[in-house]
Each structure stands twice: as C-alpha cells, then as structure tokens.
PDB file of C-alpha atoms in Angstrom:
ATOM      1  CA  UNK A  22     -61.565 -56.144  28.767  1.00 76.00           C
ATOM      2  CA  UNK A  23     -60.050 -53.351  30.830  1.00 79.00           C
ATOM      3  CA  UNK A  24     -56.565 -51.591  29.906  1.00 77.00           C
ATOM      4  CA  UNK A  25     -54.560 -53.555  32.912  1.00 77.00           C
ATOM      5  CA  UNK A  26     -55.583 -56.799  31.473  1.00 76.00           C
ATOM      6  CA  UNK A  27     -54.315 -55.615  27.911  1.00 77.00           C
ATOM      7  CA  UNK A  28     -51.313 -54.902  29.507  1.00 77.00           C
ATOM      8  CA  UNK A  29     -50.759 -57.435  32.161  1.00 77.00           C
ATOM      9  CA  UNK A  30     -51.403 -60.698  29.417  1.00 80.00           C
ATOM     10  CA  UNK A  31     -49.523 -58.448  27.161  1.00 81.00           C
ATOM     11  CA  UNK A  32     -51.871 -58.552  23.893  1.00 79.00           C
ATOM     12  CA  UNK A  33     -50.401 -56.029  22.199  1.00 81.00           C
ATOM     13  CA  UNK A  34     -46.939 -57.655  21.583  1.00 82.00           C
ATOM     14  CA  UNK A  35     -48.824 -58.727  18.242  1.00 82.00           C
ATOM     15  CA  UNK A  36     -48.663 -55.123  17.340  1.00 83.00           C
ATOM     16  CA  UNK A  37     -44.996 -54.277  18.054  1.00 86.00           C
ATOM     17  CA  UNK A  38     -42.416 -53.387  15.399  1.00 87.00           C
ATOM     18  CA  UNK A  39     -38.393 -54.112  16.111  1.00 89.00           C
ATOM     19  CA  UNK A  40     -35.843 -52.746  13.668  1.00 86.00           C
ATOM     20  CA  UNK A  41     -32.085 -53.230  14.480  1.00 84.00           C
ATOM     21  CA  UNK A  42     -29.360 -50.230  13.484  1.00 85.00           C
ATOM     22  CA  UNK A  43     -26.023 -50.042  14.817  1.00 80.00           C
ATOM     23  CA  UNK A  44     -25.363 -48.784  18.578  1.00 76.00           C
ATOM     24  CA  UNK A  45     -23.008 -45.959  19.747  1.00 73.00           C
ATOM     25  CA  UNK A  46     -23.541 -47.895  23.148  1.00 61.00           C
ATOM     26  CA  UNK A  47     -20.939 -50.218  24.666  1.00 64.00           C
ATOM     27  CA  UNK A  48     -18.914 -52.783  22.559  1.00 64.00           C
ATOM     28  CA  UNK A  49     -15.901 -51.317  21.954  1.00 66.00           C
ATOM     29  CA  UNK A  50     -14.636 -52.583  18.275  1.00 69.00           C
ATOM     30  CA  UNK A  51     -17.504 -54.610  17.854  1.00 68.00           C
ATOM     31  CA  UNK A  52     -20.118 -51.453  17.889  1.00 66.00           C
ATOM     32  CA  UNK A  53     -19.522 -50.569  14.387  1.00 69.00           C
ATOM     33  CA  UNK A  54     -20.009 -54.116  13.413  1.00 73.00           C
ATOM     34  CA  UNK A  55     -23.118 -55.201  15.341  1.00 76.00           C
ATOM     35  CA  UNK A  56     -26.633 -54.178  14.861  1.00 81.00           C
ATOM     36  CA  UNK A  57     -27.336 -53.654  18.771  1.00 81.00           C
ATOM     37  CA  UNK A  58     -29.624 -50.831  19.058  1.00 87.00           C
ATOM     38  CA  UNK A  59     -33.235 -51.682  18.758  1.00 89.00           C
ATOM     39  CA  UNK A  60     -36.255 -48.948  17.877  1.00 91.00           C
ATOM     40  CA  UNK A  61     -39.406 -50.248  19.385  1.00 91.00           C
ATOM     41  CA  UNK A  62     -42.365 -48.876  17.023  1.00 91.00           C
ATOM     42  CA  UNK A  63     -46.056 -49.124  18.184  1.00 90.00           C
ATOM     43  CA  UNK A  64     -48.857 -47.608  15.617  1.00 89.00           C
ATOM     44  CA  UNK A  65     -51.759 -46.769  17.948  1.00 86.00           C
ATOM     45  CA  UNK A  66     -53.532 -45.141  15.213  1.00 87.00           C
ATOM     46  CA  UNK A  67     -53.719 -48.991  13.483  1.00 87.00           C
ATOM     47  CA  UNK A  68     -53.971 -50.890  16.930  1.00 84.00           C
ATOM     48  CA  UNK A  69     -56.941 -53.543  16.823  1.00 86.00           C
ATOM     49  CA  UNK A  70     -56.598 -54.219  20.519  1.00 85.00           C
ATOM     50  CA  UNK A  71     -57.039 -50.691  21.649  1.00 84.00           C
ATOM     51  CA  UNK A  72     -60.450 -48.902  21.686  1.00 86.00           C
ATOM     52  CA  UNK A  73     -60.667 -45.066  20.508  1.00 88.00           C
ATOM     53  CA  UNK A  74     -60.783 -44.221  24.177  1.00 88.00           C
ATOM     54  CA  UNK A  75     -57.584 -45.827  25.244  1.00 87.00           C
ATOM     55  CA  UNK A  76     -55.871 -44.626  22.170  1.00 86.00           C
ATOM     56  CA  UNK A  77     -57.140 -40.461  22.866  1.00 88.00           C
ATOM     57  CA  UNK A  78     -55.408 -41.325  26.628  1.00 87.00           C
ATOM     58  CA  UNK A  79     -52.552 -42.398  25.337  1.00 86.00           C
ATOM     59  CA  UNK A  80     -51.933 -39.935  22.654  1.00 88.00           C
ATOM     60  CA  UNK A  81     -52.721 -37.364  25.285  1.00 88.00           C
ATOM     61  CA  UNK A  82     -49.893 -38.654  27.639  1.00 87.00           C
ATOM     62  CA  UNK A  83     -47.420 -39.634  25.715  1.00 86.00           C
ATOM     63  CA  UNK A  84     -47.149 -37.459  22.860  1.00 85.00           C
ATOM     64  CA  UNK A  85     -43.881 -36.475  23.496  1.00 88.00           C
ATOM     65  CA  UNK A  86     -42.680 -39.817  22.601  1.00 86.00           C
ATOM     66  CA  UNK A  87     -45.489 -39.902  19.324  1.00 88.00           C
ATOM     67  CA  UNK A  88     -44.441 -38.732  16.114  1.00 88.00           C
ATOM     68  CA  UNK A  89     -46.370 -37.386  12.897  1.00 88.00           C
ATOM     69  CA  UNK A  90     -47.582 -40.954  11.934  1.00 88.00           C
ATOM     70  CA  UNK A  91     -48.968 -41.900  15.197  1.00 86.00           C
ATOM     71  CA  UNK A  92     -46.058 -43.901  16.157  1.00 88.00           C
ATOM     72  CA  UNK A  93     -44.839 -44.656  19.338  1.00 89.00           C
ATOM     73  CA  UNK A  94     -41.105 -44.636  19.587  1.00 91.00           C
ATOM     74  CA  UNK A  95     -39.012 -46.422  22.243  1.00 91.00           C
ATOM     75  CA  UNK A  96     -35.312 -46.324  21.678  1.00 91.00           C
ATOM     76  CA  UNK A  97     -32.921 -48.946  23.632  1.00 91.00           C
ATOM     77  CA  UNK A  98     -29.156 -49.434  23.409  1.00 87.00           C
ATOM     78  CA  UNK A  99     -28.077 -50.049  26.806  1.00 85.00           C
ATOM     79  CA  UNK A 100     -26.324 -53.891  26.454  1.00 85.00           C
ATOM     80  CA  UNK A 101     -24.255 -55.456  23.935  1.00 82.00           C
ATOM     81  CA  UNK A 102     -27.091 -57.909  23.286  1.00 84.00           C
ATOM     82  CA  UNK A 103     -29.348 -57.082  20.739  1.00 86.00           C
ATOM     83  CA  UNK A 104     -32.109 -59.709  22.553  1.00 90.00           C
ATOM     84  CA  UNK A 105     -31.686 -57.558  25.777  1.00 91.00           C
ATOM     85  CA  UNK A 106     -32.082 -54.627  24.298  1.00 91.00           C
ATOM     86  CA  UNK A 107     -35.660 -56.221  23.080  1.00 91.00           C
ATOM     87  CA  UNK A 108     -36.446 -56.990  25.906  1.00 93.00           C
ATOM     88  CA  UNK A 109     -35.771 -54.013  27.958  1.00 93.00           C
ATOM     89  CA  UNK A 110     -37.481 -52.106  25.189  1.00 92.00           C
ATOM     90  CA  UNK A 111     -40.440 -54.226  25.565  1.00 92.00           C
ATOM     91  CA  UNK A 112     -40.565 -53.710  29.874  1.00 92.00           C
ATOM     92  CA  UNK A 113     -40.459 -50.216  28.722  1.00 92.00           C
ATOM     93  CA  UNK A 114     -43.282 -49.966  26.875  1.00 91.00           C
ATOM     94  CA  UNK A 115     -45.470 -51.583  28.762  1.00 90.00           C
ATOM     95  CA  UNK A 116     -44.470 -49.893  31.891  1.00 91.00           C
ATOM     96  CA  UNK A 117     -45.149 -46.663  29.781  1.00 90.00           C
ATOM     97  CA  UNK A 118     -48.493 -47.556  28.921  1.00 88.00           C
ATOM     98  CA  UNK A 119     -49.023 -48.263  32.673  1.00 88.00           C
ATOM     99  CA  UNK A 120     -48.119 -45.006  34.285  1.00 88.00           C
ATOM    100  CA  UNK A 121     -50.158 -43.659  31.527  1.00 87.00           C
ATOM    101  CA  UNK A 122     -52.866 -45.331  32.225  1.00 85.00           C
ATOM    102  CA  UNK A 123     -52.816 -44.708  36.607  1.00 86.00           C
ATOM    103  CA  UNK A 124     -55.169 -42.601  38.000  1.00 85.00           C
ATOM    104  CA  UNK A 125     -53.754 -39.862  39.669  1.00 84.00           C
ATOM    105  CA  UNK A 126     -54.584 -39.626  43.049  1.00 88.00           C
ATOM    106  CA  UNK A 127     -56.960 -36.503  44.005  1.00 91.00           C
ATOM    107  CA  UNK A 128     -55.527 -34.002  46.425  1.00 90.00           C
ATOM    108  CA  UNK A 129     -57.480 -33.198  49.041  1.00 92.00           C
ATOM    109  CA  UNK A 130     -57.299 -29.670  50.712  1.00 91.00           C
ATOM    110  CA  UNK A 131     -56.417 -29.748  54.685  1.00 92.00           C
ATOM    111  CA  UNK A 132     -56.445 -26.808  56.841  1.00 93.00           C
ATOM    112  CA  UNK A 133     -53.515 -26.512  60.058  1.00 93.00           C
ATOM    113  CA  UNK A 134     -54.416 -28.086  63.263  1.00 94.00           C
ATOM    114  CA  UNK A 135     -54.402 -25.900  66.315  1.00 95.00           C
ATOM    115  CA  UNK A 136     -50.911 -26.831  67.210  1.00 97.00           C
ATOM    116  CA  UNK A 137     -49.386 -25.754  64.280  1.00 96.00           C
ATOM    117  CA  UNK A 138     -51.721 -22.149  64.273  1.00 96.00           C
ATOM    118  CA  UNK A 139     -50.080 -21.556  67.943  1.00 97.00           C
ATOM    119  CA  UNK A 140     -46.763 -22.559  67.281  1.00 97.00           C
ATOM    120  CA  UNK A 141     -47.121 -19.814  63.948  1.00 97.00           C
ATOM    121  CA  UNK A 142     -48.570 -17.478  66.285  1.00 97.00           C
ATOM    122  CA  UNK A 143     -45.984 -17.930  68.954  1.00 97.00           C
ATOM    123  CA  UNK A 144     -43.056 -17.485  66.796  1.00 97.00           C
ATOM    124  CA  UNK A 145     -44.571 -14.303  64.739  1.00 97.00           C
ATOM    125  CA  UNK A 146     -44.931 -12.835  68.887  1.00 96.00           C
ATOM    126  CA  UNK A 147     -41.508 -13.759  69.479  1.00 96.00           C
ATOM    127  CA  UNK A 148     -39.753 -12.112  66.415  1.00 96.00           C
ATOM    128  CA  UNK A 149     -41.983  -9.193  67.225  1.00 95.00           C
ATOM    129  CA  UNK A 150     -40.631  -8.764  70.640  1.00 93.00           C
ATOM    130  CA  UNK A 151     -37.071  -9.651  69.109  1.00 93.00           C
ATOM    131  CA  UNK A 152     -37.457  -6.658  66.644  1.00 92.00           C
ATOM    132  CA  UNK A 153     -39.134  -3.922  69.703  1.00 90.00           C
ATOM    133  CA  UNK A 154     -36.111  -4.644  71.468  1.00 89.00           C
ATOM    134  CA  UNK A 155     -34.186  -3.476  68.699  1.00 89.00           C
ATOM    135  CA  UNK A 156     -35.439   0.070  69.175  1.00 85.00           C
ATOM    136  CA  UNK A 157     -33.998   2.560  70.933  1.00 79.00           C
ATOM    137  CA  UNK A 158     -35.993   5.997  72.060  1.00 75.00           C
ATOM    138  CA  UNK A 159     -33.899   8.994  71.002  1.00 68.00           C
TER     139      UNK A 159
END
C-alpha cells in the first residue's frame, strides 16, 4: 500500500497521541481554567503502519519538528475548543506528511528565444550609444 493511501484512509490515527495543557490562546478568564491546547505526538520510530523507507523520508523532512525520541510534535491552540484544536492538529499532520511526501518537480534548463537575445542586444547598443554621446573631444 502506497504512502497516499496511508494518508488519504488515514491509518495512522491508531498511532496518534493527544495530551491537553492549558492555552495562552483566546478565552479570556476561562484560559487559566481550561485545558485547550492540544500536543499532537506521533512516534515514527514505533509506527507499525510505516515501512523503514517512509519513516528515513520523513525523518529527513521533517526533522525540525522531530525531537530526541523520534517524536513528531504538532502544537495547536488556535480555538477555545479543545475538540477543534484536535482536529486542526490532526489536518495538520496529515497535510505535513503530504507535502513531505510530494515529489518535487524537476527543473528543466531553457535557453532565451531569439526575441529575447535581440531585444538584450538592442538595449546593450542603445545604452552604448547613450554613453558615446556622453563624451566630449577635448
């Protein structure tokens, strides 16, 4: 089974940790009374849906967001809600492993039509003649 399906049926939600902890978001009095912020933790060291390939790719891309144990880390404390805040932490991650897992797209090397070589040509001529004019014989 290929990465995109992984990701697209969303297997690995089996695998994701949640832990609540209070928010310095929005809430006003209620912030230092609510547990709104969730931390999204994802072990791909101990992941049984990934294969050793997939996990090398994605410790390669993301290892900014990987710490020490092999952990990825997904912080969310946008809303109020501690359910939204699941479940934009959730979107997140999987559009994380997504972008991680694109192919880039190969750049291929183009040289200037004939136009453009004229036109460069032509103007180079121009602020030559420009600069001649400048001169004066003593």
């Amino acid at each position: 089974m290929s990465i995109k399906d992984k990701i697209n049926k969303k297997l690995l939600d089996n695998e994701l940790e949640f832990q609540a902890s209070r928010s310095s978001g929005p809430g006003g009095q209620n912030v230092n009374k609510v547990n709104s912020k969730i931390t999204l933790k994802f072990s791909v060291v101990n992941s049984r849906v990934l294969n050793e390939q997939e996990k090398e790719m994605i410790f390669k891309k993301l290892d900014k967001k990987i710490n020490a144990d092999g952990e990825l880390l997904i912080q969310v404390e946008e809303k109020r809600s501690q359910y939204q805040n699941k479940e934009i932490a959730v979107r997140k991650f999987y559009d994380l492993l997504r972008k991680a897992f694109q192919r880039r797209k190969i750049r291929k090397a183009t040289k200037p039509g004939k136009a453009a070589i004229e036109k460069r040509l032509k103007s180079k001529k121009k602020q030559s003649e420009k600069k001649k004019n400048r001169q004066v014989d003593w």
